Amino acid sequence: MQPTADIISLLRSQSGKFPNREQQVADYVSEHLEAVTTIALSELAENVGVSEPTVIRFCRTLGCDGFRDFKMQLAQNLAVSMQYLTSEDISDDTTAADVLSNHVLGVIIDNLRLLRDQLSSDQVDQAADILVKARQIAFLGVGGGSTTVAFDAANRFFRLGIPAQSQSDGYLQRMLASTLGPEDVIFAISTSGRPTELIHSAAIARQYGAKVISLTHPDSPLAAESDLVVAIDMPENPDIYKPTATRHAFLATIDVIATAVARRMPNQAKEKLRRIRSSLLTINPPTGRQPIGD
């Protein structure tokens, strides 16, 4: 995988260290980031008041092959950076009450309401029907959000007496998928449904007869490689400081599916939960109803 060049950070860190004429180019580019991605080499040189070779040398100083490569990398960098470069700053006098009601709890509540309208009961039932029969479940996720959800999902399901594990390493995901068979299930989790690791692991598992359930965007490569898609498409809030909508939706969806599975196997689920709670008596004495495992 080719490393991603953060042109904006390079511009900032090298500012003042370029040769004089290249520094002029750097200053202009820093002040006209978006415009530079669409102008010609000759136009940039004319606007800065330097020669075209000077612009090319500037690009190569930043590690680019030339002006075309520089514009492409800058455009890619800007595509993911603009919301952080232009977002409105939060004032220092923002109160805790504002943060709680508007920036955190209110957003979570709105997201869960949207999820309730979007989540398909048929998809939940189909997922529960597959999972209740599973010999083992491998929850797969990559990146921060999906990895967290996969870990929480494995934590929920092993308590019901179904062997479950989570895996976020791409190599280990593929290795694990190759050991599965017709009685096993991969549960892949991804907001975009595009990570290559998940798509390849799903294909490998299906090759050996394992079922693949994905919690992801419905029109994605991962969805196309799945036996069942629990489709979630949550709009992300433009406020970069607010919590990620999909993470809360995914966690809630896992809880819904786990509850549906538990109700399909009440005797086993209750006995496993009882044993787990009993195993913790010496380190967590009973004081009324408590969450299992603290």
XYZ file of C-alpha atoms in Angstrom:
294
model
C 0.000 0.000 0.000
C 1.420 3.381 -1.047
C 1.874 5.796 1.873
C -0.357 8.852 1.847
C 1.421 12.186 1.551
C -0.010 14.957 3.726
C 0.927 17.862 1.485
C -0.702 20.414 3.789
C 1.387 19.305 6.775
C 4.526 19.276 4.622
C 3.839 22.836 3.544
C 3.455 23.930 7.150
C 6.461 22.060 8.508
C 8.782 23.221 5.703
C 7.636 26.843 5.705
C 10.652 29.095 6.074
C 13.041 26.318 5.051
C 12.506 26.477 1.278
C 14.936 28.412 -0.942
C 13.706 31.975 -1.390
C 11.939 31.552 -4.735
C 10.382 28.236 -3.713
C 9.222 29.849 -0.473
C 7.258 32.314 -2.569
C 5.521 29.378 -4.240
C 4.865 27.750 -0.864
C 3.329 30.945 0.514
C 1.045 31.324 -2.497
C -0.039 27.698 -2.417
C -0.775 27.869 1.326
C -3.066 30.844 0.766
C -4.811 29.370 -2.319
C -4.993 25.642 -1.609
C -8.203 24.901 -3.520
C -7.443 27.166 -6.467
C -3.999 25.644 -7.028
C -5.530 22.206 -7.687
C -7.179 23.482 -10.869
C -4.712 25.916 -12.432
C -1.984 25.298 -14.988
C 1.732 25.333 -14.260
C 2.228 28.499 -16.304
C -0.598 30.278 -14.472
C 0.802 29.413 -11.040
C 4.278 30.571 -12.029
C 2.860 33.842 -13.375
C 0.721 34.446 -10.276
C 3.690 33.894 -7.965
C 6.150 35.768 -10.174
C 8.631 32.923 -10.589
C 9.702 30.648 -13.423
C 8.038 27.331 -14.230
C 11.217 25.376 -13.324
C 11.075 26.995 -9.871
C 7.544 25.666 -9.370
C 8.653 22.206 -10.466
C 11.613 22.306 -8.073
C 9.209 23.286 -5.285
C 7.033 20.267 -6.095
C 10.029 17.945 -6.031
C 11.213 19.402 -2.730
C 7.898 18.182 -1.321
C 8.576 14.695 -2.665
C 6.324 14.883 -5.730
C 7.365 13.754 -9.202
C 6.340 17.066 -10.727
C 3.558 19.631 -10.881
C 0.881 17.199 -12.078
C 1.691 14.764 -9.240
C 1.717 17.654 -6.755
C -1.743 18.843 -7.837
C -3.148 15.315 -7.631
C -1.780 14.714 -4.130
C -2.915 18.138 -2.953
C -6.426 17.544 -4.317
C -6.627 14.175 -2.551
C -5.368 15.726 0.659
C -7.894 18.551 0.451
C -10.783 16.164 -0.194
C -10.490 14.837 3.345
C -9.013 17.927 4.997
C -11.305 20.807 4.057
C -13.886 20.113 6.762
C -11.107 20.438 9.338
C -9.536 23.496 7.748
C -12.762 25.476 7.416
C -14.944 24.215 10.291
C -16.221 26.793 12.735
C -14.279 26.930 15.985
C -16.113 26.274 19.228
C -15.998 29.297 21.497
C -14.243 29.071 24.848
C -17.468 29.971 26.657
C -19.329 26.866 25.461
C -20.927 25.454 28.589
C -21.042 21.835 29.722
C -24.814 21.946 29.288
C -24.397 22.986 25.638
C -21.948 20.177 25.007
C -24.177 17.595 26.678
C -27.431 18.598 25.029
C -26.320 19.693 21.576
C -22.925 18.209 20.798
C -23.177 14.748 22.322
C -26.385 13.420 23.818
C -28.734 15.173 21.412
C -26.820 13.819 18.429
C -26.828 10.276 19.822
C -30.576 10.420 20.448
C -31.232 11.726 16.933
C -29.035 9.004 15.438
C -30.845 6.237 17.303
C -34.220 7.591 16.193
C -33.000 7.530 12.610
C -31.712 3.993 13.101
C -35.087 2.830 14.416
C -36.726 4.055 11.215
C -34.016 2.560 8.998
C -33.242 -0.833 10.560
C -35.054 -3.685 8.836
C -36.758 -6.169 11.168
C -36.591 -8.780 8.399
C -32.810 -8.389 8.172
C -32.486 -8.626 11.951
C -34.598 -11.814 11.992
C -32.577 -13.367 9.167
C -29.305 -12.510 10.922
C -30.553 -13.973 14.206
C -31.682 -17.174 12.448
C -28.181 -17.648 11.018
C -26.274 -16.718 14.178
C -28.296 -18.890 16.557
C -27.126 -21.959 14.618
C -23.475 -20.887 14.333
C -20.712 -23.114 15.663
C -18.570 -19.994 15.970
C -18.731 -16.355 14.894
C -15.822 -14.209 13.735
C -16.575 -10.488 13.994
C -14.306 -8.526 11.661
C -13.682 -4.794 11.527
C -10.878 -2.470 10.461
C -10.170 1.055 11.586
C -11.148 2.605 14.894
C -14.953 2.546 14.811
C -15.601 -0.842 13.213
C -12.883 -2.511 15.289
C -14.525 -1.247 18.476
C -17.923 -2.514 17.372
C -16.496 -5.926 16.408
C -14.885 -6.306 19.826
C -18.119 -5.357 21.575
C -20.092 -7.779 19.393
C -17.815 -10.711 20.293
C -18.167 -9.721 23.932
C -21.962 -9.830 23.617
C -22.161 -13.174 21.850
C -19.751 -15.324 23.836
C -21.923 -14.614 26.876
C -24.776 -16.394 25.119
C -22.713 -19.558 24.780
C -21.753 -19.075 21.131
C -17.975 -19.077 20.629
C -17.138 -15.650 19.246
C -14.017 -13.630 18.582
C -13.119 -10.316 17.000
C -10.229 -9.653 14.643
C -8.978 -6.382 13.182
C -5.645 -7.403 11.633
C -6.009 -7.899 7.880
C -3.572 -10.817 7.665
C -5.169 -12.639 10.584
C -8.637 -12.000 9.165
C -7.706 -13.829 5.972
C -6.050 -16.654 7.901
C -9.048 -17.016 10.183
C -11.473 -16.975 7.256
C -9.605 -19.848 5.613
C -10.206 -22.087 8.656
C -14.002 -21.654 8.692
C -16.598 -24.013 7.323
C -20.345 -24.428 6.675
C -21.307 -24.178 10.355
C -19.378 -20.950 10.926
C -20.245 -17.285 10.379
C -18.228 -14.216 9.558
C -19.873 -10.987 10.667
C -18.105 -8.139 8.861
C -18.587 -4.560 10.036
C -17.758 -1.492 7.959
C -19.220 1.971 7.481
C -18.135 2.200 3.833
C -18.040 -1.486 2.929
C -14.834 -0.890 0.976
C -11.851 -2.152 3.033
C -10.033 -4.727 0.937
C -9.225 -6.858 3.992
C -12.894 -7.434 4.777
C -13.929 -8.082 1.178
C -11.161 -10.645 0.665
C -11.836 -12.349 3.997
C -15.545 -12.622 3.188
C -14.751 -14.183 -0.198
C -12.340 -16.668 1.366
C -14.850 -17.710 4.033
C -17.648 -18.194 1.507
C -15.323 -20.303 -0.610
C -15.253 -22.811 2.253
C -18.990 -22.667 2.878
C -19.137 -20.248 5.809
C -21.951 -17.715 5.942
C -21.109 -14.029 5.710
C -23.249 -11.360 7.333
C -22.237 -7.746 6.878
C -23.293 -4.667 8.782
C -22.520 -2.017 6.213
C -23.658 0.329 3.463
C -26.104 -1.550 1.202
C -24.479 -0.565 -2.096
C -20.905 -1.533 -1.332
C -18.387 -4.184 -2.433
C -18.619 -5.834 0.991
C -22.398 -6.062 0.704
C -22.008 -7.732 -2.693
C -19.725 -10.363 -1.114
C -22.188 -11.167 1.698
C -24.943 -13.743 2.109
C -26.939 -11.273 4.185
C -26.602 -7.507 4.538
C -27.894 -5.634 7.558
C -28.026 -2.326 5.747
C -27.165 0.897 7.556
C -26.533 4.228 5.847
C -26.244 6.979 8.459
C -25.525 10.560 7.404
C -22.542 11.970 9.230
C -22.918 15.336 10.945
C -20.777 18.083 9.346
C -19.753 19.263 12.831
C -16.404 17.476 13.236
C -16.587 17.682 17.032
C -19.809 15.731 17.295
C -19.814 11.937 17.774
C -19.728 9.663 14.736
C -23.288 8.654 13.877
C -22.521 5.226 12.469
C -20.639 3.975 15.525
C -23.649 4.429 17.792
C -25.948 2.963 15.159
C -23.715 -0.091 14.748
C -23.433 -0.697 18.508
C -27.203 -0.445 18.900
C -27.760 -2.771 15.935
C -25.473 -5.396 17.470
C -27.488 -5.153 20.689
C -30.730 -5.647 18.767
C -29.399 -8.703 16.927
C -27.847 -10.209 20.074
C -31.130 -9.807 21.934
C -32.993 -11.483 19.057
C -30.529 -14.389 19.183
C -30.825 -14.720 22.972
C -34.608 -14.912 22.749
C -34.293 -17.769 20.256
C -32.240 -19.792 22.763
C -33.532 -18.637 26.164
C -32.509 -21.665 28.219
C -28.918 -21.698 26.976
C -28.586 -17.906 27.156
C -29.910 -17.682 30.716
C -27.703 -20.525 31.937
C -24.537 -19.047 30.377
C -25.303 -15.604 31.780
C -25.964 -17.141 35.214
C -22.635 -18.980 35.151
C -20.760 -15.825 34.148
C -22.351 -13.838 36.945
C -21.594 -16.608 39.449
C -17.950 -16.705 38.364
C -17.578 -13.064 39.388
C -18.992 -13.389 42.907
C -15.621 -13.331 44.626
C -14.455 -10.180 42.870
C -17.791 -8.403 42.469
C -20.151 -9.250 45.359
C -23.891 -8.957 44.628
C -25.486 -5.600 45.438
C -28.657 -5.918 43.382
C -28.907 -6.085 39.601
C -25.620 -5.306 37.911
C -24.195 -5.513 34.402
C -22.338 -8.756 33.796
C -18.599 -8.200 34.003
C -18.940 -4.641 35.363
